[in-house]
Tab-separated table of C-alpha atoms in Angstrom:
chain	number	residue	atom	x	y	z
A	1	UNK	CA	-58.775	-25.496	-37.896
A	2	UNK	CA	-55.621	-23.693	-36.748
A	3	UNK	CA	-53.397	-24.843	-33.904
A	4	UNK	CA	-54.408	-21.957	-31.671
A	5	UNK	CA	-58.130	-22.665	-32.230
A	6	UNK	CA	-57.524	-26.309	-31.385
A	7	UNK	CA	-55.643	-25.311	-28.216
A	8	UNK	CA	-58.485	-23.035	-27.085
A	9	UNK	CA	-61.009	-25.838	-27.670
A	10	UNK	CA	-58.840	-28.281	-25.703
A	11	UNK	CA	-58.494	-25.782	-22.839
A	12	UNK	CA	-62.259	-25.141	-22.851
A	13	UNK	CA	-63.013	-28.887	-22.693
A	14	UNK	CA	-60.412	-29.378	-19.930
A	15	UNK	CA	-61.779	-26.453	-17.900
A	16	UNK	CA	-65.397	-27.600	-18.295
A	17	UNK	CA	-64.482	-31.188	-17.400
A	18	UNK	CA	-62.434	-30.090	-14.350
A	19	UNK	CA	-65.258	-27.895	-13.030
A	20	UNK	CA	-67.849	-30.615	-13.719
A	21	UNK	CA	-65.599	-33.073	-11.891
A	22	UNK	CA	-65.334	-30.604	-8.986
A	23	UNK	CA	-69.138	-30.335	-8.746
A	24	UNK	CA	-69.545	-34.126	-8.880
A	25	UNK	CA	-66.870	-34.690	-6.217
A	26	UNK	CA	-68.550	-32.164	-3.899
A	27	UNK	CA	-71.839	-34.094	-4.133
A	28	UNK	CA	-70.627	-37.676	-4.039
A	29	UNK	CA	-67.465	-39.638	-3.336
A	30	UNK	CA	-65.626	-40.704	-6.443
A	31	UNK	CA	-63.700	-43.975	-6.298
A	32	UNK	CA	-60.419	-43.528	-8.144
A	33	UNK	CA	-58.967	-46.575	-9.869
A	34	UNK	CA	-56.029	-47.869	-7.826
A	35	UNK	CA	-52.506	-46.975	-8.980
A	36	UNK	CA	-50.124	-49.373	-7.160
A	37	UNK	CA	-47.191	-46.921	-7.286
A	38	UNK	CA	-49.047	-44.395	-5.100
A	39	UNK	CA	-49.931	-47.093	-2.578
A	40	UNK	CA	-46.285	-48.182	-2.357
A	41	UNK	CA	-45.114	-44.547	-2.269
A	42	UNK	CA	-47.196	-43.807	0.816
A	43	UNK	CA	-46.162	-47.068	2.455
A	44	UNK	CA	-42.508	-46.245	1.757
A	45	UNK	CA	-42.935	-42.860	3.464
A	46	UNK	CA	-44.404	-44.563	6.534
A	47	UNK	CA	-41.625	-47.194	6.548
A	48	UNK	CA	-38.943	-44.507	6.211
A	49	UNK	CA	-40.295	-42.617	9.241
A	50	UNK	CA	-40.574	-45.797	11.329
A	51	UNK	CA	-37.101	-47.030	10.420
A	52	UNK	CA	-35.523	-43.551	10.751
A	53	UNK	CA	-34.373	-43.584	7.139
A	54	UNK	CA	-34.476	-40.956	4.441
A	55	UNK	CA	-36.343	-41.035	1.140
A	56	UNK	CA	-34.553	-39.795	-1.937
A	57	UNK	CA	-36.697	-37.845	-4.382
A	58	UNK	CA	-35.208	-37.010	-7.745
A	59	UNK	CA	-36.831	-34.569	-10.149
A	60	UNK	CA	-34.420	-35.107	-13.047
A	61	UNK	CA	-34.178	-32.183	-15.423
A	62	UNK	CA	-37.627	-30.683	-14.889
A	63	UNK	CA	-37.654	-26.971	-14.106
A	64	UNK	CA	-40.192	-24.209	-13.616
A	65	UNK	CA	-40.115	-21.758	-16.509
A	66	UNK	CA	-39.181	-24.450	-19.027
A	67	UNK	CA	-41.338	-26.780	-21.127
A	68	UNK	CA	-41.408	-29.118	-18.142
A	69	UNK	CA	-42.914	-26.536	-15.751
A	70	UNK	CA	-46.074	-28.531	-15.086
A	71	UNK	CA	-44.123	-31.737	-14.458
A	72	UNK	CA	-41.923	-29.789	-12.005
A	73	UNK	CA	-44.919	-28.342	-10.155
A	74	UNK	CA	-46.689	-31.705	-9.975
A	75	UNK	CA	-43.576	-33.521	-8.770
A	76	UNK	CA	-43.077	-30.786	-6.146
A	77	UNK	CA	-46.694	-31.137	-4.994
A	78	UNK	CA	-46.325	-34.923	-4.599
A	79	UNK	CA	-43.066	-34.408	-2.678
A	80	UNK	CA	-44.854	-31.864	-0.470
A	81	UNK	CA	-47.684	-34.274	0.343
A	82	UNK	CA	-45.175	-36.955	1.311
A	83	UNK	CA	-42.899	-34.375	2.948
A	84	UNK	CA	-45.745	-33.482	5.334
A	85	UNK	CA	-45.629	-37.075	6.583
A	86	UNK	CA	-41.841	-37.320	6.591
A	87	UNK	CA	-41.457	-34.023	8.476
A	88	UNK	CA	-42.157	-35.690	11.813
A	89	UNK	CA	-38.795	-37.423	11.430
A	90	UNK	CA	-35.556	-35.574	12.238
A	91	UNK	CA	-34.079	-36.886	8.967
A	92	UNK	CA	-35.392	-34.736	6.120
A	93	UNK	CA	-35.912	-36.332	2.710
A	94	UNK	CA	-33.259	-35.738	0.085
A	95	UNK	CA	-34.251	-34.000	-3.167
A	96	UNK	CA	-31.918	-34.006	-6.165
A	97	UNK	CA	-32.331	-32.342	-9.562
A	98	UNK	CA	-30.172	-31.115	-12.415
A	99	UNK	CA	-31.632	-27.701	-13.262
A	100	UNK	CA	-30.742	-24.741	-11.030
A	101	UNK	CA	-34.213	-23.237	-11.566
A	102	UNK	CA	-35.595	-26.147	-9.543
A	103	UNK	CA	-33.444	-25.312	-6.494
A	104	UNK	CA	-35.790	-22.669	-5.006
A	105	UNK	CA	-38.826	-24.849	-5.784
A	106	UNK	CA	-37.326	-27.902	-4.055
A	107	UNK	CA	-36.096	-25.957	-1.020
A	108	UNK	CA	-39.426	-24.183	-0.654
A	109	UNK	CA	-41.368	-27.443	-0.996
A	110	UNK	CA	-39.439	-28.929	1.922
A	111	UNK	CA	-39.644	-25.735	3.957
A	112	UNK	CA	-43.435	-25.597	3.579
A	113	UNK	CA	-43.786	-29.221	4.665
A	114	UNK	CA	-41.680	-28.661	7.807
A	115	UNK	CA	-43.430	-25.379	8.540
A	116	UNK	CA	-46.797	-27.131	8.253
A	117	UNK	CA	-45.685	-29.713	10.843
A	118	UNK	CA	-44.070	-26.966	12.968
A	119	UNK	CA	-40.806	-28.895	12.884
A	120	UNK	CA	-38.588	-26.234	11.377
A	121	UNK	CA	-35.727	-27.330	13.648
A	122	UNK	CA	-35.368	-30.434	11.440
A	123	UNK	CA	-35.428	-28.550	8.138
A	124	UNK	CA	-32.137	-28.337	6.232
A	125	UNK	CA	-31.966	-26.322	3.004
A	126	UNK	CA	-29.013	-28.538	1.967
A	127	UNK	CA	-31.458	-31.463	1.701
A	128	UNK	CA	-32.200	-30.088	-1.775
A	129	UNK	CA	-29.094	-30.894	-3.816
A	130	UNK	CA	-28.418	-29.505	-7.285
A	131	UNK	CA	-26.215	-31.639	-9.513
A	132	UNK	CA	-25.137	-29.555	-12.520
A	133	UNK	CA	-25.436	-31.656	-15.635
A	134	UNK	CA	-23.254	-31.636	-18.715
A	135	UNK	CA	-24.287	-32.394	-22.284
A	136	UNK	CA	-26.037	-35.506	-20.952
A	137	UNK	CA	-27.452	-36.242	-17.515
A	138	UNK	CA	-25.442	-39.387	-16.820
A	139	UNK	CA	-23.005	-37.747	-14.391
A	140	UNK	CA	-25.960	-36.214	-12.531
A	141	UNK	CA	-27.651	-39.611	-12.218
A	142	UNK	CA	-24.449	-41.315	-11.058
A	143	UNK	CA	-23.839	-38.592	-8.445
A	144	UNK	CA	-27.411	-38.481	-7.152
A	145	UNK	CA	-27.675	-42.288	-6.968
A	146	UNK	CA	-24.367	-42.412	-5.121
A	147	UNK	CA	-25.527	-39.760	-2.623
A	148	UNK	CA	-28.747	-41.699	-2.082
A	149	UNK	CA	-26.720	-44.821	-1.318
A	150	UNK	CA	-24.370	-42.865	0.989
A	151	UNK	CA	-27.248	-41.615	3.144
A	152	UNK	CA	-28.717	-45.132	3.107
A	153	UNK	CA	-32.022	-43.923	1.674
A	154	UNK	CA	-34.949	-46.288	2.101
A	155	UNK	CA	-36.222	-45.673	-1.419
A	156	UNK	CA	-35.554	-43.729	-4.589
A	157	UNK	CA	-38.557	-41.898	-5.969
A	158	UNK	CA	-37.980	-40.492	-9.449
A	159	UNK	CA	-40.625	-38.010	-10.584
A	160	UNK	CA	-40.045	-35.786	-13.582
A	161	UNK	CA	-37.863	-35.949	-16.660
A	162	UNK	CA	-35.267	-38.688	-17.132
A	163	UNK	CA	-33.679	-40.250	-20.184
A	164	UNK	CA	-31.442	-43.289	-20.282
A	165	UNK	CA	-29.703	-42.077	-17.107
A	166	UNK	CA	-32.622	-43.590	-15.214
A	167	UNK	CA	-30.826	-46.934	-15.646
A	168	UNK	CA	-28.079	-45.739	-13.278
A	169	UNK	CA	-30.648	-45.064	-10.557
A	170	UNK	CA	-32.114	-48.520	-11.218
A	171	UNK	CA	-28.731	-50.197	-10.987
A	172	UNK	CA	-27.870	-48.392	-7.738
A	173	UNK	CA	-31.286	-49.169	-6.198
A	174	UNK	CA	-30.821	-52.844	-6.974
A	175	UNK	CA	-27.286	-52.887	-5.611
A	176	UNK	CA	-28.251	-51.158	-2.339
A	177	UNK	CA	-31.630	-52.878	-1.913
A	178	UNK	CA	-33.601	-49.646	-2.199
A	179	UNK	CA	-37.185	-49.485	-3.390
A	180	UNK	CA	-37.382	-47.753	-6.786
A	181	UNK	CA	-40.539	-45.918	-7.835
A	182	UNK	CA	-40.050	-44.191	-11.163
A	183	UNK	CA	-41.707	-41.985	-13.727
A	184	UNK	CA	-40.434	-40.042	-16.695
A	185	UNK	CA	-42.209	-37.805	-19.156
A	186	UNK	CA	-39.713	-38.942	-21.822
A	187	UNK	CA	-40.468	-42.257	-23.598
A	188	UNK	CA	-36.904	-43.613	-23.265
A	189	UNK	CA	-36.881	-42.965	-19.517
A	190	UNK	CA	-40.346	-44.448	-19.241
A	191	UNK	CA	-39.238	-47.660	-20.972
A	192	UNK	CA	-36.270	-48.072	-18.606
A	193	UNK	CA	-38.511	-47.331	-15.615
A	194	UNK	CA	-40.855	-50.124	-16.731
A	195	UNK	CA	-37.985	-52.606	-16.774
A	196	UNK	CA	-36.123	-51.572	-13.637
A	197	UNK	CA	-38.546	-50.003	-11.176
A	198	UNK	CA	-40.390	-51.850	-8.430
A	199	UNK	CA	-43.353	-49.609	-9.208
A	200	UNK	CA	-43.747	-47.458	-12.269
A	201	UNK	CA	-45.932	-44.455	-12.996
A	202	UNK	CA	-46.892	-44.372	-16.647
A	203	UNK	CA	-47.171	-41.120	-18.629
A	204	UNK	CA	-50.085	-39.098	-17.322
A	205	UNK	CA	-50.253	-40.954	-13.982
A	206	UNK	CA	-47.812	-38.427	-12.507
A	207	UNK	CA	-50.279	-35.581	-12.975
A	208	UNK	CA	-53.036	-37.251	-10.931
A	209	UNK	CA	-50.649	-37.867	-8.012
A	210	UNK	CA	-51.971	-35.105	-5.730
A	211	UNK	CA	-55.503	-36.502	-6.153
A	212	UNK	CA	-54.324	-39.839	-4.749
A	213	UNK	CA	-52.727	-38.254	-1.695
A	214	UNK	CA	-55.355	-36.409	0.342
A	215	UNK	CA	-56.668	-34.998	-2.918
A	216	UNK	CA	-58.739	-31.836	-2.890
A	217	UNK	CA	-62.036	-31.837	-4.871
A	218	UNK	CA	-60.524	-29.905	-7.800
A	219	UNK	CA	-57.617	-32.363	-8.044
A	220	UNK	CA	-59.977	-35.343	-8.055
A	221	UNK	CA	-62.091	-33.466	-10.608
A	222	UNK	CA	-58.907	-33.151	-12.667
A	223	UNK	CA	-58.686	-36.951	-12.852
A	224	UNK	CA	-62.160	-36.982	-14.360
A	225	UNK	CA	-61.117	-34.202	-16.768
A	226	UNK	CA	-58.104	-36.224	-17.850
A	227	UNK	CA	-60.360	-39.228	-18.601
A	228	UNK	CA	-62.762	-37.034	-20.593
A	229	UNK	CA	-59.870	-35.572	-22.590
A	230	UNK	CA	-58.439	-39.035	-23.203
A	231	UNK	CA	-61.741	-40.230	-24.666
A	232	UNK	CA	-62.036	-37.027	-26.710
A	233	UNK	CA	-58.591	-37.696	-28.203
A	234	UNK	CA	-59.443	-41.361	-28.890
A	235	UNK	CA	-62.656	-40.299	-30.652
A	236	UNK	CA	-60.746	-37.653	-32.608
A	237	UNK	CA	-58.176	-40.222	-33.774
A	238	UNK	CA	-60.906	-42.703	-34.765
A	239	UNK	CA	-62.872	-40.065	-36.691
A	240	UNK	CA	-59.715	-38.883	-38.478
A	241	UNK	CA	-58.823	-42.496	-39.348
A	242	UNK	CA	-62.320	-43.224	-40.656
A	243	UNK	CA	-62.309	-40.052	-42.746
A	244	UNK	CA	-58.970	-41.074	-44.245
A	245	UNK	CA	-60.348	-44.433	-45.453
B	1	UNK	CA	-50.801	-15.078	9.288
B	2	UNK	CA	-52.033	-11.856	7.648
B	3	UNK	CA	-48.554	-11.377	6.146
B	4	UNK	CA	-48.721	-14.905	4.649
B	5	UNK	CA	-52.196	-14.283	3.235
B	6	UNK	CA	-51.044	-11.103	1.522
B	7	UNK	CA	-48.025	-12.883	0.025
B	8	UNK	CA	-50.235	-15.784	-1.092
B	9	UNK	CA	-52.639	-13.340	-2.735
B	10	UNK	CA	-49.796	-11.558	-4.531
B	11	UNK	CA	-48.271	-14.866	-5.684
B	12	UNK	CA	-51.621	-16.150	-6.942
B	13	UNK	CA	-52.397	-12.847	-8.682
B	14	UNK	CA	-48.965	-12.850	-10.373
B	15	UNK	CA	-49.298	-16.464	-11.525
B	16	UNK	CA	-52.807	-16.003	-12.933
B	17	UNK	CA	-52.055	-12.730	-14.728
B	18	UNK	CA	-48.656	-13.759	-16.137
B	19	UNK	CA	-50.005	-17.199	-17.092
B	20	UNK	CA	-53.021	-15.798	-18.942
B	21	UNK	CA	-51.031	-13.044	-20.694
B	22	UNK	CA	-48.384	-15.552	-21.827
B	23	UNK	CA	-50.999	-18.076	-22.978
B	24	UNK	CA	-52.923	-15.477	-24.979
B	25	UNK	CA	-49.656	-14.130	-26.418
B	26	UNK	CA	-48.370	-17.542	-27.482
B	27	UNK	CA	-51.660	-18.293	-29.246
B	28	UNK	CA	-51.821	-14.888	-30.978
B	29	UNK	CA	-50.384	-13.976	-34.364
B	30	UNK	CA	-46.664	-13.191	-34.478
B	31	UNK	CA	-45.956	-9.473	-34.244
B	32	UNK	CA	-49.203	-8.644	-32.442
B	33	UNK	CA	-49.108	-6.825	-29.081
B	34	UNK	CA	-50.041	-9.896	-26.971
B	35	UNK	CA	-47.378	-11.976	-28.806
B	36	UNK	CA	-44.733	-9.317	-28.071
B	37	UNK	CA	-45.661	-9.296	-24.389
B	38	UNK	CA	-45.447	-13.119	-24.319
B	39	UNK	CA	-42.029	-12.970	-25.979
B	40	UNK	CA	-40.901	-10.528	-23.300
B	41	UNK	CA	-42.141	-12.906	-20.571
B	42	UNK	CA	-40.266	-15.810	-22.139
B	43	UNK	CA	-37.102	-13.670	-22.320
B	44	UNK	CA	-37.530	-12.852	-18.634
B	45	UNK	CA	-37.356	-16.581	-17.912
B	46	UNK	CA	-33.958	-16.712	-19.627
B	47	UNK	CA	-32.671	-13.929	-17.374
B	48	UNK	CA	-34.103	-15.658	-14.296
B	49	UNK	CA	-32.458	-18.918	-15.421
B	50	UNK	CA	-29.076	-17.167	-15.566
B	51	UNK	CA	-29.585	-15.766	-12.055
B	52	UNK	CA	-30.664	-19.239	-10.894
B	53	UNK	CA	-27.376	-20.715	-12.135
B	54	UNK	CA	-25.515	-18.132	-10.077
B	55	UNK	CA	-27.647	-18.882	-6.995
B	56	UNK	CA	-27.112	-22.607	-7.593
B	57	UNK	CA	-23.332	-22.202	-7.724
B	58	UNK	CA	-23.299	-20.044	-4.572
B	59	UNK	CA	-25.474	-22.634	-2.817
B	60	UNK	CA	-23.191	-25.453	-3.983
B	61	UNK	CA	-20.096	-23.631	-2.748
B	62	UNK	CA	-21.684	-22.713	0.602
B	63	UNK	CA	-22.847	-26.315	1.218
B	64	UNK	CA	-19.418	-27.781	0.453
B	65	UNK	CA	-17.589	-25.030	2.315
B	66	UNK	CA	-19.754	-25.816	5.344
B	67	UNK	CA	-18.993	-29.531	5.087
B	68	UNK	CA	-15.288	-28.836	4.765
B	69	UNK	CA	-15.144	-26.348	7.682
B	70	UNK	CA	-17.139	-28.656	9.974
B	71	UNK	CA	-15.076	-31.665	8.784
B	72	UNK	CA	-18.293	-33.606	8.139
B	73	UNK	CA	-18.345	-37.092	6.631
B	74	UNK	CA	-16.892	-36.918	3.087
B	75	UNK	CA	-15.204	-33.535	3.597
B	76	UNK	CA	-12.259	-34.424	1.279
B	77	UNK	CA	-14.732	-34.668	-1.622
B	78	UNK	CA	-16.082	-31.234	-0.703
B	79	UNK	CA	-12.535	-29.902	-0.793
B	80	UNK	CA	-12.072	-31.368	-4.291
B	81	UNK	CA	-15.332	-29.727	-5.424
B	82	UNK	CA	-14.244	-26.348	-4.039
B	83	UNK	CA	-10.752	-26.505	-5.558
B	84	UNK	CA	-12.086	-27.599	-8.954
B	85	UNK	CA	-14.824	-24.933	-8.906
B	86	UNK	CA	-12.281	-22.196	-8.165
B	87	UNK	CA	-9.889	-23.577	-10.809
B	88	UNK	CA	-12.578	-23.671	-13.524
B	89	UNK	CA	-13.734	-20.140	-12.660
B	90	UNK	CA	-10.103	-18.931	-12.784
B	91	UNK	CA	-9.543	-20.664	-16.143
B	92	UNK	CA	-12.713	-19.070	-17.505
B	93	UNK	CA	-11.515	-15.622	-16.424
B	94	UNK	CA	-8.137	-16.280	-18.102
B	95	UNK	CA	-9.969	-17.424	-21.268
B	96	UNK	CA	-11.950	-14.204	-21.342
B	97	UNK	CA	-8.761	-12.176	-20.838
B	98	UNK	CA	-7.335	-14.038	-23.855
B	99	UNK	CA	-3.924	-14.476	-22.235
B	100	UNK	CA	-3.011	-17.800	-23.821
B	101	UNK	CA	-0.120	-17.881	-26.281
B	102	UNK	CA	1.727	-20.484	-28.364
B	103	UNK	CA	-0.280	-23.660	-29.049
B	104	UNK	CA	-3.046	-22.516	-26.751
B	105	UNK	CA	-3.592	-19.180	-28.513
B	106	UNK	CA	-7.290	-18.560	-29.154
B	107	UNK	CA	-8.279	-21.730	-27.272
B	108	UNK	CA	-11.039	-21.975	-24.673
B	109	UNK	CA	-9.008	-23.937	-22.121
B	110	UNK	CA	-11.814	-24.042	-19.523
B	111	UNK	CA	-14.105	-25.646	-22.109
B	112	UNK	CA	-11.427	-28.172	-23.104
B	113	UNK	CA	-10.775	-29.136	-19.485
B	114	UNK	CA	-14.506	-29.451	-18.829
B	115	UNK	CA	-15.068	-31.630	-21.907
B	116	UNK	CA	-12.019	-33.782	-21.203
B	117	UNK	CA	-13.442	-34.710	-17.808
B	118	UNK	CA	-17.167	-34.631	-18.454
B	119	UNK	CA	-17.270	-36.349	-21.852
B	120	UNK	CA	-14.951	-39.177	-20.748
B	121	UNK	CA	-16.948	-39.663	-17.577
B	122	UNK	CA	-20.297	-39.742	-19.357
B	123	UNK	CA	-19.006	-42.046	-22.101
B	124	UNK	CA	-17.903	-44.534	-19.455
B	125	UNK	CA	-21.273	-44.309	-17.726
B	126	UNK	CA	-23.090	-44.775	-21.045
B	127	UNK	CA	-21.151	-48.003	-21.600
B	128	UNK	CA	-22.236	-49.311	-18.182
B	129	UNK	CA	-25.891	-48.648	-18.977
B	130	UNK	CA	-26.020	-51.429	-21.591
B	131	UNK	CA	-25.133	-54.059	-18.997
B	132	UNK	CA	-27.601	-52.599	-16.479
B	133	UNK	CA	-30.407	-52.810	-19.005
B	134	UNK	CA	-29.671	-56.358	-20.126
B	135	UNK	CA	-29.568	-57.468	-16.494
B	136	UNK	CA	-32.779	-55.559	-15.756
B	137	UNK	CA	-34.553	-57.301	-18.666
B	138	UNK	CA	-33.369	-60.667	-17.313
B	139	UNK	CA	-34.692	-59.776	-13.837
B	140	UNK	CA	-37.996	-58.663	-15.337
B	141	UNK	CA	-38.522	-62.099	-16.893
B	142	UNK	CA	-37.435	-63.841	-13.690
B	143	UNK	CA	-40.138	-61.994	-11.711
B	144	UNK	CA	-42.834	-63.830	-13.612
B	145	UNK	CA	-43.773	-64.559	-17.195
B	146	UNK	CA	-46.736	-62.200	-17.621
B	147	UNK	CA	-47.959	-61.487	-21.144
B	148	UNK	CA	-46.457	-57.982	-21.023
B	149	UNK	CA	-43.078	-59.161	-19.730
B	150	UNK	CA	-42.825	-61.860	-22.417
B	151	UNK	CA	-43.895	-59.361	-25.087
B	152	UNK	CA	-41.297	-56.881	-23.848
B	153	UNK	CA	-38.545	-59.519	-23.722
B	154	UNK	CA	-39.358	-60.898	-27.181
B	155	UNK	CA	-39.423	-57.437	-28.735
B	156	UNK	CA	-36.082	-56.559	-27.094
B	157	UNK	CA	-34.454	-59.775	-28.360
B	158	UNK	CA	-35.795	-59.257	-31.915
B	159	UNK	CA	-34.586	-55.647	-31.999
B	160	UNK	CA	-31.116	-56.636	-30.712
B	161	UNK	CA	-30.818	-59.564	-33.156
B	162	UNK	CA	-32.109	-57.347	-35.957
B	163	UNK	CA	-29.039	-55.144	-35.586
B	164	UNK	CA	-26.682	-58.059	-36.366
B	165	UNK	CA	-25.413	-57.470	-39.924
B	166	UNK	CA	-25.789	-61.046	-41.239
B	167	UNK	CA	-27.400	-61.864	-44.608
B	168	UNK	CA	-29.561	-64.659	-43.237
B	169	UNK	CA	-30.980	-62.372	-40.572
B	170	UNK	CA	-32.528	-59.884	-43.028
B	171	UNK	CA	-36.000	-60.984	-41.945
B	172	UNK	CA	-35.250	-60.032	-38.342
B	173	UNK	CA	-34.039	-56.641	-39.581
B	174	UNK	CA	-37.374	-56.125	-41.356
B	175	UNK	CA	-39.293	-57.184	-38.243
B	176	UNK	CA	-37.173	-54.789	-36.167
B	177	UNK	CA	-37.944	-51.928	-38.569
B	178	UNK	CA	-41.658	-52.711	-38.417
B	179	UNK	CA	-41.588	-52.916	-34.611
B	180	UNK	CA	-39.874	-49.548	-34.325
B	181	UNK	CA	-42.061	-47.909	-37.004
B	182	UNK	CA	-45.490	-49.165	-35.912
B	183	UNK	CA	-46.002	-50.407	-32.309
B	184	UNK	CA	-43.085	-48.529	-30.717
B	185	UNK	CA	-43.989	-45.310	-32.497
B	186	UNK	CA	-47.665	-45.734	-31.522
B	187	UNK	CA	-46.749	-46.432	-27.891
B	188	UNK	CA	-44.426	-43.442	-27.753
B	189	UNK	CA	-47.121	-41.173	-29.152
B	190	UNK	CA	-49.622	-42.612	-26.672
B	191	UNK	CA	-47.318	-41.794	-23.744
B	192	UNK	CA	-46.624	-38.294	-25.077
B	193	UNK	CA	-50.325	-37.598	-25.652
B	194	UNK	CA	-51.022	-38.796	-22.096
B	195	UNK	CA	-48.321	-36.473	-20.743
B	196	UNK	CA	-49.796	-33.631	-22.813
B	197	UNK	CA	-53.312	-34.220	-21.449
B	198	UNK	CA	-51.996	-34.384	-17.895
B	199	UNK	CA	-50.138	-31.137	-18.486
B	200	UNK	CA	-53.318	-29.435	-19.737
B	201	UNK	CA	-55.425	-30.479	-16.714
B	202	UNK	CA	-52.772	-29.405	-14.201
B	203	UNK	CA	-52.166	-26.250	-16.265
B	204	UNK	CA	-55.840	-25.319	-15.824
B	205	UNK	CA	-55.412	-25.604	-12.033
B	206	UNK	CA	-52.360	-23.332	-12.199
B	207	UNK	CA	-54.164	-20.791	-14.394
B	208	UNK	CA	-57.126	-20.501	-12.020
B	209	UNK	CA	-54.802	-20.108	-9.034
B	210	UNK	CA	-55.568	-23.454	-7.429
B	211	UNK	CA	-52.036	-24.839	-7.506
B	212	UNK	CA	-50.450	-24.582	-4.070
B	213	UNK	CA	-46.812	-25.107	-4.895
B	214	UNK	CA	-45.962	-21.405	-4.663
B	215	UNK	CA	-48.050	-20.622	-1.577
B	216	UNK	CA	-47.353	-20.951	2.118
């Protein structure tokens, strides 16, 4: 079986599972398994509004149009859902990233959230800050963590693509007593997030985020699709292993 | 409202059509018409990326210029950013004009200046990371000795000890190699497969126009 045939099959299974999930969700309420990071994330947003503090979101090096497009869109959607809640405060959340392609996405995400709340007077396009990165992202991480500390952010929420530079965010969060919620779609960033973060989102947990925050039926159906695909992959691996014996 | 709906429709239509055409093209044979169209789309992204860099720089300069003019908190840093940005742009123009002579003839001075600052800075930060991670591992174990924390700590200690080049510690080196080759590799693949599956399910939502990140 060629790679393209395999991809079509995977897409067909994912589409069928998503639509089946959508139909199930429309008929009955699905109980999603709890992910502590999303509980803390929503609590942090509420705390930030009550204490008149900002939340710092960092998207790392994800960017629309690159291999990380889907991670960028999902991170933006999660920021939007939280941004809707934060928009009642005059202090807009801070969004940092290292790819210039993410600048319009981040600014538009914030703008939509403030427009939804009809609080455009609080919206600042400069709340989305681009930190150009060099050969590695360490300078970006140091700069963004420092900015987060300067504005006395309540928490640092890292959603997207981070390597070892995630350790600098962790160090700064610890030093300034900020809550750190972290995810990375790179294994090295994920490992550091596990060690340093107060709450960590593992691998595919980022992509179900919208479903956990006022999720629409199709998003909750997507969680079901992800589970179906996971079991399909597990079965595939087991069958391949048995055949190899 | 009607204006927004029209824009939303156009955005959704563009995303669905471009997404499907690119997907079909990327999964078609090289040289075929759909593959050529997909290649063109991917090239368009490169052009857009270049424009985005320009927009990013203009945004950066306007933000810092604003901070400097309004004398906001931290304005001296904004001034440094502006001066350095102008200096690097000027150096780049001089590089392109190839005006350097003597020892600097044929050199890319802007690149050398950039590397001298950036590489030194990032090397220093990389050195700090080691201490951050060791302290983080210590904090992790202090939070409570769960099975996973102990497993993580033990594996980290074995891997670190395994790097010590002592004859008597050959066994630890073998254990380290096994750890990296088998459980670490399996875990890494598990995470990457999970990310891939998540990407596919969200990708389906984007392809059928149900993603809202580009709509009002």
